[in-house]
Structure formats: structure tokens, C-alpha cells
């Protein structure tokens, strides 16, 4: 009898991320605290951690740290809305110091949102939280939602953490265009991989993710400039490796690699992963 795959479906990747947040939270020098992560990951998340190869485990908390920092920075700038696409088991509305009147929208598949709703039933979010169960692959439902949120927001921050790498290039391009169509969607934070990193991850994790029908796909050779034709321009580009080195989260070999110079744009064949903060580009007919 064959063993079930470690990752059964794309929603299992949310449990995979949650267990890494739990591990970070339990460190004495934690970069962030997510007291809900272990509960949200559950036994299934712990099983995934045991069964998946320990490839780049240092990168998970770095990604969370960079997204947290961007969210808090945007709130200080006066952003009144956060839209988290493919929110998974993220608990930022419960754990970050956010204004009570901030509007936070979690968008994901109905099953994973219902699971989170049940697990956090006894907890109270810090801000105004609404969960929106839709399949983001459904472009009609997605655009209808974006119009509704765009009309209600004054300045919205879009999060796509752990989403884009699972999409085809054309699907990412379409999503970027749909987001840019809403004038109040001012900033977008996303993670990005180089083609070199994509190939490395496909070699180490590819078979297990293919079994779950959740393969890594998106890694544009042009880097953040991929999004410029859709109306998004890079404001900040943070290398995961360089950030991890600054935070002293790398072993000796990786620290040596972090000393090599990097570009904030096209990465080519070298393995590179980063978190990019994009701002809405100025419209031809006036300011963004």
C-alpha cells in the first residue's frame, strides 16, 4: 500500500507555512510571535514538516517578518484596508498591533477559511475582519470582488504571500491587471523567485508538490519589472538571503553566499528569492 503524499492539496501548503511560524514563535529570539500558529497547523502541519525535505527552512520566518514589516509600515502611512489573497491560515488580524478601524479582508477557498473560522472561533480580531470565500482562479468572481473592495477602500494594501509561485505566468499577469484596475489598490507586497531558484526547488521539492497538484510555476526572468506593464512599479526589493544574514539566521555556508553582490532586478540563473513591495504607477491621466 503506497504512502499518501506529504502535501495532499494546495491548502496543505497553508499548514506547512503555519508550522514554520509556530517553530519561529517558540524561539527565544523570535522575529515575530504568532500564538495561533501551532493550533492552526495542527497535527497535519506537524506531519508535513516531518515528511517534507528541510529545504530552506530559514526562509519561512524571513518571509513572514518582511510581510509583517510592510503591513505595519503601510498602516502607519494611513492605509485603511488590507486585502490578503490566498490568506490560508494567516493570523495577522489577531496578532499584529493594528488600528481597530482598519478593514482586513481574507480571501481564499471556502474550505480553508471555514477551518480557520472554527479554530479561531473563541478569539477576537484586533481590526475589522471579513472573510471572503472564493476561488481566485475564477476571474469573474475575482474581478467582482475587487470592484467591491476598491469602492469601499481609500488606500488598500494587497498581500499575496505564498500564492504567485503556484500560478502560470499568464494568470499572474491577469491578476496584476485586475488589481491595477482599482485606483484605491495602492500597494502590493508579494514574494518572487528567480528562474534559478525555481529550478532548484523543482529538483528538491517538485515531485512531492506535483503529487498534490501544487507545483511551483512562476519565476519571471525579468524580476519585479514583470509587473510594470500592468501598472506596478517596485518600491522596495528585499532579498530573503540578505535579510536572513542581517538577522543572523544563516549557517556558515549560507552566510558566505550572502556576501555575494545581488541585483534588485533581473536575477537570471542564480537562485534568488525576495519580497517585493510594489506601488501603483502613476496613471497617464493624473496621479495614482
mmCIF file of C-alpha atoms in Angstrom:
data_model
loop_
_atom_site.group_PDB
_atom_site.id
_atom_site.type_symbol
_atom_site.label_atom_id
_atom_site.label_comp_id
_atom_site.label_asym_id
_atom_site.label_seq_id
_atom_site.Cartn_x
_atom_site.Cartn_y
_atom_site.Cartn_z
ATOM 1 C CA UNK A 1 0.000 0.000 0.000
ATOM 2 C CA UNK A 2 1.503 3.316 -1.079
ATOM 3 C CA UNK A 3 2.050 6.147 1.375
ATOM 4 C CA UNK A 4 -0.105 9.267 0.910
ATOM 5 C CA UNK A 5 1.848 12.297 -0.352
ATOM 6 C CA UNK A 6 3.087 14.738 2.337
ATOM 7 C CA UNK A 7 1.216 17.594 0.621
ATOM 8 C CA UNK A 8 -2.262 16.452 -0.466
ATOM 9 C CA UNK A 9 -3.529 19.705 -1.977
ATOM 10 C CA UNK A 10 -2.756 23.411 -2.177
ATOM 11 C CA UNK A 11 -4.483 24.070 1.174
ATOM 12 C CA UNK A 12 -1.899 21.833 2.854
ATOM 13 C CA UNK A 13 0.722 24.421 1.944
ATOM 14 C CA UNK A 14 -1.032 26.749 4.428
ATOM 15 C CA UNK A 15 -0.447 24.171 7.177
ATOM 16 C CA UNK A 16 3.161 23.852 6.058
ATOM 17 C CA UNK A 17 3.613 27.622 6.429
ATOM 18 C CA UNK A 18 1.782 27.694 9.776
ATOM 19 C CA UNK A 19 4.010 25.072 11.387
ATOM 20 C CA UNK A 20 7.081 27.101 10.417
ATOM 21 C CA UNK A 21 5.521 30.178 12.050
ATOM 22 C CA UNK A 22 4.919 28.092 15.169
ATOM 23 C CA UNK A 23 8.547 26.976 15.284
ATOM 24 C CA UNK A 24 9.757 30.567 14.926
ATOM 25 C CA UNK A 25 7.362 31.771 17.631
ATOM 26 C CA UNK A 26 8.814 29.266 20.100
ATOM 27 C CA UNK A 27 12.378 30.531 19.669
ATOM 28 C CA UNK A 28 13.770 32.783 22.388
ATOM 29 C CA UNK A 29 14.942 35.216 19.688
ATOM 30 C CA UNK A 30 11.783 35.011 17.562
ATOM 31 C CA UNK A 31 11.397 37.572 14.783
ATOM 32 C CA UNK A 32 7.637 37.627 15.447
ATOM 33 C CA UNK A 33 5.101 35.975 17.714
ATOM 34 C CA UNK A 34 2.178 34.021 16.309
ATOM 35 C CA UNK A 35 0.489 32.332 19.284
ATOM 36 C CA UNK A 36 -2.137 30.801 16.986
ATOM 37 C CA UNK A 37 0.212 29.138 14.509
ATOM 38 C CA UNK A 38 0.611 25.720 16.137
ATOM 39 C CA UNK A 39 -3.122 25.358 16.690
ATOM 40 C CA UNK A 40 -3.809 26.339 13.089
ATOM 41 C CA UNK A 41 -1.141 23.992 11.718
ATOM 42 C CA UNK A 42 -2.487 21.102 13.781
ATOM 43 C CA UNK A 43 -1.252 17.528 13.652
ATOM 44 C CA UNK A 44 -1.400 17.642 9.871
ATOM 45 C CA UNK A 45 1.083 20.532 9.780
ATOM 46 C CA UNK A 46 3.469 18.648 12.061
ATOM 47 C CA UNK A 47 3.235 15.592 9.804
ATOM 48 C CA UNK A 48 4.004 17.692 6.736
ATOM 49 C CA UNK A 49 7.062 19.127 8.497
ATOM 50 C CA UNK A 50 8.328 15.607 9.218
ATOM 51 C CA UNK A 51 7.718 14.339 5.691
ATOM 52 C CA UNK A 52 8.940 17.246 3.561
ATOM 53 C CA UNK A 53 12.650 17.808 2.849
ATOM 54 C CA UNK A 54 14.088 20.579 5.098
ATOM 55 C CA UNK A 55 14.927 22.846 2.161
ATOM 56 C CA UNK A 56 15.482 26.492 3.065
ATOM 57 C CA UNK A 57 13.654 26.323 6.394
ATOM 58 C CA UNK A 58 15.268 29.640 7.347
ATOM 59 C CA UNK A 59 13.305 31.382 4.574
ATOM 60 C CA UNK A 60 9.826 30.821 6.041
ATOM 61 C CA UNK A 61 10.196 33.161 9.057
ATOM 62 C CA UNK A 62 12.088 35.720 6.956
ATOM 63 C CA UNK A 63 9.151 35.935 4.564
ATOM 64 C CA UNK A 64 6.703 36.396 7.431
ATOM 65 C CA UNK A 65 8.939 39.041 9.028
ATOM 66 C CA UNK A 66 9.154 41.051 5.791
ATOM 67 C CA UNK A 67 5.410 40.878 5.157
ATOM 68 C CA UNK A 68 4.689 41.891 8.771
ATOM 69 C CA UNK A 69 7.010 44.874 8.474
ATOM 70 C CA UNK A 70 5.378 46.005 5.238
ATOM 71 C CA UNK A 71 1.880 45.745 6.705
ATOM 72 C CA UNK A 72 2.798 47.764 9.789
ATOM 73 C CA UNK A 73 4.588 50.361 7.674
ATOM 74 C CA UNK A 74 1.580 50.794 5.388
ATOM 75 C CA UNK A 75 -0.748 51.194 8.364
ATOM 76 C CA UNK A 76 1.482 53.966 9.716
ATOM 77 C CA UNK A 77 1.265 55.670 6.312
ATOM 78 C CA UNK A 78 -2.518 55.730 6.545
ATOM 79 C CA UNK A 79 -3.622 52.701 4.544
ATOM 80 C CA UNK A 80 -7.148 51.874 5.684
ATOM 81 C CA UNK A 81 -7.623 48.459 4.042
ATOM 82 C CA UNK A 82 -5.634 45.231 3.700
ATOM 83 C CA UNK A 83 -6.685 42.569 1.193
ATOM 84 C CA UNK A 84 -4.962 39.231 1.800
ATOM 85 C CA UNK A 85 -5.354 36.998 -1.257
ATOM 86 C CA UNK A 86 -4.949 33.258 -0.596
ATOM 87 C CA UNK A 87 -4.869 34.114 3.112
ATOM 88 C CA UNK A 88 -4.610 30.489 4.191
ATOM 89 C CA UNK A 89 -4.050 30.139 7.937
ATOM 90 C CA UNK A 90 -2.520 33.585 8.410
ATOM 91 C CA UNK A 91 -3.460 35.194 11.744
ATOM 92 C CA UNK A 92 -2.169 38.755 11.317
ATOM 93 C CA UNK A 93 -5.555 40.357 12.161
ATOM 94 C CA UNK A 94 -5.262 38.659 15.568
ATOM 95 C CA UNK A 95 -1.573 39.129 16.355
ATOM 96 C CA UNK A 96 -0.328 42.422 14.855
ATOM 97 C CA UNK A 97 -0.783 45.796 16.522
ATOM 98 C CA UNK A 98 -3.346 47.188 14.098
ATOM 99 C CA UNK A 99 -5.846 50.070 14.320
ATOM 100 C CA UNK A 100 -9.290 48.927 15.359
ATOM 101 C CA UNK A 101 -10.852 50.663 12.357
ATOM 102 C CA UNK A 102 -8.558 49.002 9.797
ATOM 103 C CA UNK A 103 -10.544 46.858 7.349
ATOM 104 C CA UNK A 104 -8.927 43.481 6.681
ATOM 105 C CA UNK A 105 -10.244 41.077 4.039
ATOM 106 C CA UNK A 106 -9.138 37.447 3.905
ATOM 107 C CA UNK A 107 -9.793 35.800 0.545
ATOM 108 C CA UNK A 108 -9.339 32.079 -0.043
ATOM 109 C CA UNK A 109 -11.074 28.810 -0.829
ATOM 110 C CA UNK A 110 -14.183 28.119 1.282
ATOM 111 C CA UNK A 111 -12.736 25.024 2.974
ATOM 112 C CA UNK A 112 -9.598 26.591 4.424
ATOM 113 C CA UNK A 113 -11.463 29.726 5.560
ATOM 114 C CA UNK A 114 -14.154 27.635 7.284
ATOM 115 C CA UNK A 115 -11.459 25.623 9.045
ATOM 116 C CA UNK A 116 -9.756 28.775 10.295
ATOM 117 C CA UNK A 117 -13.073 30.296 11.353
ATOM 118 C CA UNK A 118 -13.756 27.261 13.529
ATOM 119 C CA UNK A 119 -10.258 27.102 15.045
ATOM 120 C CA UNK A 120 -10.289 30.813 15.950
ATOM 121 C CA UNK A 121 -13.932 30.971 16.989
ATOM 122 C CA UNK A 122 -13.076 31.953 20.568
ATOM 123 C CA UNK A 123 -10.557 34.630 19.508
ATOM 124 C CA UNK A 124 -11.299 38.261 18.679
ATOM 125 C CA UNK A 125 -9.518 40.027 15.810
ATOM 126 C CA UNK A 126 -7.871 43.350 16.580
ATOM 127 C CA UNK A 127 -9.258 45.072 13.472
ATOM 128 C CA UNK A 128 -12.386 44.808 11.313
ATOM 129 C CA UNK A 129 -12.112 41.380 9.680
ATOM 130 C CA UNK A 130 -14.159 39.927 6.829
ATOM 131 C CA UNK A 131 -13.544 36.527 5.244
ATOM 132 C CA UNK A 132 -14.457 36.133 1.581
ATOM 133 C CA UNK A 133 -14.673 32.527 0.329
ATOM 134 C CA UNK A 134 -13.977 32.465 -3.404
ATOM 135 C CA UNK A 135 -11.699 30.641 -5.807
ATOM 136 C CA UNK A 136 -9.253 33.249 -7.094
ATOM 137 C CA UNK A 137 -8.878 31.259 -10.308
ATOM 138 C CA UNK A 138 -12.445 32.342 -11.159
ATOM 139 C CA UNK A 139 -11.622 35.630 -12.878
ATOM 140 C CA UNK A 140 -15.241 36.815 -12.921
ATOM 141 C CA UNK A 141 -15.735 36.336 -9.179
ATOM 142 C CA UNK A 142 -12.314 37.831 -8.536
ATOM 143 C CA UNK A 143 -12.970 40.985 -10.526
ATOM 144 C CA UNK A 144 -16.396 41.415 -8.953
ATOM 145 C CA UNK A 145 -14.800 41.217 -5.515
ATOM 146 C CA UNK A 146 -12.044 43.670 -6.454
ATOM 147 C CA UNK A 147 -14.613 46.200 -7.651
ATOM 148 C CA UNK A 148 -16.500 45.937 -4.351
ATOM 149 C CA UNK A 149 -13.360 46.284 -2.248
ATOM 150 C CA UNK A 150 -11.963 49.013 -4.471
ATOM 151 C CA UNK A 151 -15.081 51.115 -3.974
ATOM 152 C CA UNK A 152 -15.029 50.766 -0.179
ATOM 153 C CA UNK A 153 -11.290 51.373 0.343
ATOM 154 C CA UNK A 154 -9.426 54.658 0.307
ATOM 155 C CA UNK A 155 -5.902 53.211 0.283
ATOM 156 C CA UNK A 156 -5.613 49.439 0.097
ATOM 157 C CA UNK A 157 -2.593 47.182 0.575
ATOM 158 C CA UNK A 158 -2.705 43.868 -1.292
ATOM 159 C CA UNK A 159 -0.926 40.792 0.099
ATOM 160 C CA UNK A 160 -0.097 37.701 -1.942
ATOM 161 C CA UNK A 161 2.064 35.604 0.361
ATOM 162 C CA UNK A 162 2.656 32.076 -0.872
ATOM 163 C CA UNK A 163 0.383 32.448 -3.903
ATOM 164 C CA UNK A 164 2.074 33.604 -7.089
ATOM 165 C CA UNK A 165 4.611 30.778 -7.368
ATOM 166 C CA UNK A 166 1.746 28.309 -7.873
ATOM 167 C CA UNK A 167 0.276 30.251 -10.823
ATOM 168 C CA UNK A 168 1.042 30.230 -14.533
ATOM 169 C CA UNK A 169 2.681 33.371 -15.897
ATOM 170 C CA UNK A 170 -0.460 34.467 -17.751
ATOM 171 C CA UNK A 171 -2.556 34.004 -14.604
ATOM 172 C CA UNK A 172 -0.192 36.287 -12.663
ATOM 173 C CA UNK A 173 -0.303 38.863 -15.445
ATOM 174 C CA UNK A 174 -4.114 38.801 -15.410
ATOM 175 C CA UNK A 175 -4.196 39.160 -11.618
ATOM 176 C CA UNK A 176 -1.805 42.128 -11.779
ATOM 177 C CA UNK A 177 -4.033 43.831 -14.346
ATOM 178 C CA UNK A 178 -7.192 43.168 -12.313
ATOM 179 C CA UNK A 179 -5.596 44.669 -9.207
ATOM 180 C CA UNK A 180 -4.325 47.718 -11.088
ATOM 181 C CA UNK A 181 -7.849 48.389 -12.385
ATOM 182 C CA UNK A 182 -8.865 49.532 -8.879
ATOM 183 C CA UNK A 183 -7.494 53.009 -8.183
ATOM 184 C CA UNK A 184 -7.660 52.552 -4.414
ATOM 185 C CA UNK A 185 -5.395 49.484 -4.591
ATOM 186 C CA UNK A 186 -2.201 51.470 -3.994
ATOM 187 C CA UNK A 187 0.405 48.937 -2.853
ATOM 188 C CA UNK A 188 1.072 45.255 -3.384
ATOM 189 C CA UNK A 189 3.518 43.078 -1.465
ATOM 190 C CA UNK A 190 4.479 39.742 -2.976
ATOM 191 C CA UNK A 191 7.252 37.189 -2.972
ATOM 192 C CA UNK A 192 9.257 36.455 -6.072
ATOM 193 C CA UNK A 193 11.690 33.753 -7.173
ATOM 194 C CA UNK A 194 14.271 33.721 -9.934
ATOM 195 C CA UNK A 195 14.242 31.027 -12.635
ATOM 196 C CA UNK A 196 17.355 29.617 -10.961
ATOM 197 C CA UNK A 197 15.585 29.216 -7.623
ATOM 198 C CA UNK A 198 12.544 27.725 -9.348
ATOM 199 C CA UNK A 199 14.707 25.028 -10.928
ATOM 200 C CA UNK A 200 16.398 24.314 -7.590
ATOM 201 C CA UNK A 201 13.055 23.977 -5.799
ATOM 202 C CA UNK A 202 11.656 21.811 -8.572
ATOM 203 C CA UNK A 203 14.602 19.436 -8.139
ATOM 204 C CA UNK A 204 14.272 19.218 -4.355
ATOM 205 C CA UNK A 205 10.508 19.520 -3.800
ATOM 206 C CA UNK A 206 8.989 19.195 -7.238
ATOM 207 C CA UNK A 207 7.807 15.587 -7.122
ATOM 208 C CA UNK A 208 6.027 15.999 -3.787
ATOM 209 C CA UNK A 209 4.271 19.170 -4.939
ATOM 210 C CA UNK A 210 3.389 17.660 -8.316
ATOM 211 C CA UNK A 211 1.621 14.814 -6.490
ATOM 212 C CA UNK A 212 -0.517 17.414 -4.718
ATOM 213 C CA UNK A 213 -1.222 19.241 -7.994
ATOM 214 C CA UNK A 214 0.507 22.284 -6.474
ATOM 215 C CA UNK A 215 3.751 22.638 -8.454
ATOM 216 C CA UNK A 216 5.874 25.770 -8.392
ATOM 217 C CA UNK A 217 5.483 27.575 -11.734
ATOM 218 C CA UNK A 218 6.030 31.335 -11.617
ATOM 219 C CA UNK A 219 9.534 32.825 -11.648
ATOM 220 C CA UNK A 220 9.801 35.661 -14.184
ATOM 221 C CA UNK A 221 13.303 36.164 -15.625
ATOM 222 C CA UNK A 222 12.787 39.950 -15.643
ATOM 223 C CA UNK A 223 12.204 40.057 -11.870
ATOM 224 C CA UNK A 224 9.949 42.785 -10.410
ATOM 225 C CA UNK A 225 9.822 44.614 -13.738
ATOM 226 C CA UNK A 226 7.459 41.843 -14.909
ATOM 227 C CA UNK A 227 4.683 43.823 -13.214
ATOM 228 C CA UNK A 228 5.425 47.211 -14.808
ATOM 229 C CA UNK A 229 3.271 46.755 -17.951
ATOM 230 C CA UNK A 230 0.293 46.064 -15.677
ATOM 231 C CA UNK A 231 0.850 49.332 -13.794
ATOM 232 C CA UNK A 232 3.012 48.314 -10.812
ATOM 233 C CA UNK A 233 6.498 49.628 -10.038
ATOM 234 C CA UNK A 234 8.937 48.268 -7.451
ATOM 235 C CA UNK A 235 9.249 50.482 -4.372
ATOM 236 C CA UNK A 236 11.346 48.044 -2.328
ATOM 237 C CA UNK A 237 13.017 44.724 -3.138
ATOM 238 C CA UNK A 238 14.238 42.671 -0.181
ATOM 239 C CA UNK A 239 16.456 39.660 -0.759
ATOM 240 C CA UNK A 240 15.476 36.829 1.577
ATOM 241 C CA UNK A 241 19.097 35.713 1.825
ATOM 242 C CA UNK A 242 20.467 39.193 2.594
ATOM 243 C CA UNK A 243 17.719 39.801 5.152
ATOM 244 C CA UNK A 244 18.397 36.460 6.830
ATOM 245 C CA UNK A 245 22.102 37.305 7.009
ATOM 246 C CA UNK A 246 21.383 40.649 8.679
ATOM 247 C CA UNK A 247 19.156 38.875 11.195
ATOM 248 C CA UNK A 248 21.805 36.180 11.815
ATOM 249 C CA UNK A 249 19.634 33.292 10.689
ATOM 250 C CA UNK A 250 22.093 31.542 8.340
ATOM 251 C CA UNK A 251 24.696 28.839 8.739
ATOM 252 C CA UNK A 252 28.300 29.495 7.720
ATOM 253 C CA UNK A 253 27.918 28.343 4.109
ATOM 254 C CA UNK A 254 24.818 30.456 3.537
ATOM 255 C CA UNK A 255 26.477 33.481 5.182
ATOM 256 C CA UNK A 256 29.258 33.230 2.609
ATOM 257 C CA UNK A 257 26.699 33.139 -0.205
ATOM 258 C CA UNK A 258 25.010 36.205 1.276
ATOM 259 C CA UNK A 259 28.241 38.176 0.803
ATOM 260 C CA UNK A 260 27.942 37.941 -2.979
ATOM 261 C CA UNK A 261 26.527 41.022 -4.730
ATOM 262 C CA UNK A 262 22.905 40.892 -5.846
ATOM 263 C CA UNK A 263 20.699 42.788 -8.235
ATOM 264 C CA UNK A 264 17.251 44.023 -7.240
ATOM 265 C CA UNK A 265 16.000 43.298 -10.756
ATOM 266 C CA UNK A 266 16.802 40.527 -13.232
ATOM 267 C CA UNK A 267 18.455 37.562 -11.475
ATOM 268 C CA UNK A 268 18.868 35.110 -14.319
ATOM 269 C CA UNK A 269 20.103 31.641 -13.459
ATOM 270 C CA UNK A 270 21.235 32.306 -9.898
ATOM 271 C CA UNK A 271 18.911 31.067 -7.142
ATOM 272 C CA UNK A 272 17.283 34.160 -5.653
ATOM 273 C CA UNK A 273 14.131 34.758 -3.650
ATOM 274 C CA UNK A 274 12.790 38.020 -2.339
ATOM 275 C CA UNK A 275 9.858 40.019 -1.075
ATOM 276 C CA UNK A 276 8.891 42.894 -3.345
ATOM 277 C CA UNK A 277 6.813 45.924 -2.420
ATOM 278 C CA UNK A 278 5.139 47.393 -5.493
ATOM 279 C CA UNK A 279 3.401 50.742 -5.696
ATOM 280 C CA UNK A 280 0.731 51.602 -8.175
ATOM 281 C CA UNK A 281 2.369 53.514 -11.031
ATOM 282 C CA UNK A 282 1.127 56.984 -11.922
ATOM 283 C CA UNK A 283 -1.729 56.932 -14.425
ATOM 284 C CA UNK A 284 -1.330 58.796 -17.723
ATOM 285 C CA UNK A 285 -4.322 60.959 -16.812
ATOM 286 C CA UNK A 286 -3.103 62.000 -13.394
ATOM 287 C CA UNK A 287 -1.565 60.884 -10.108
ATOM 288 C CA UNK A 288 -2.183 57.367 -8.850
#
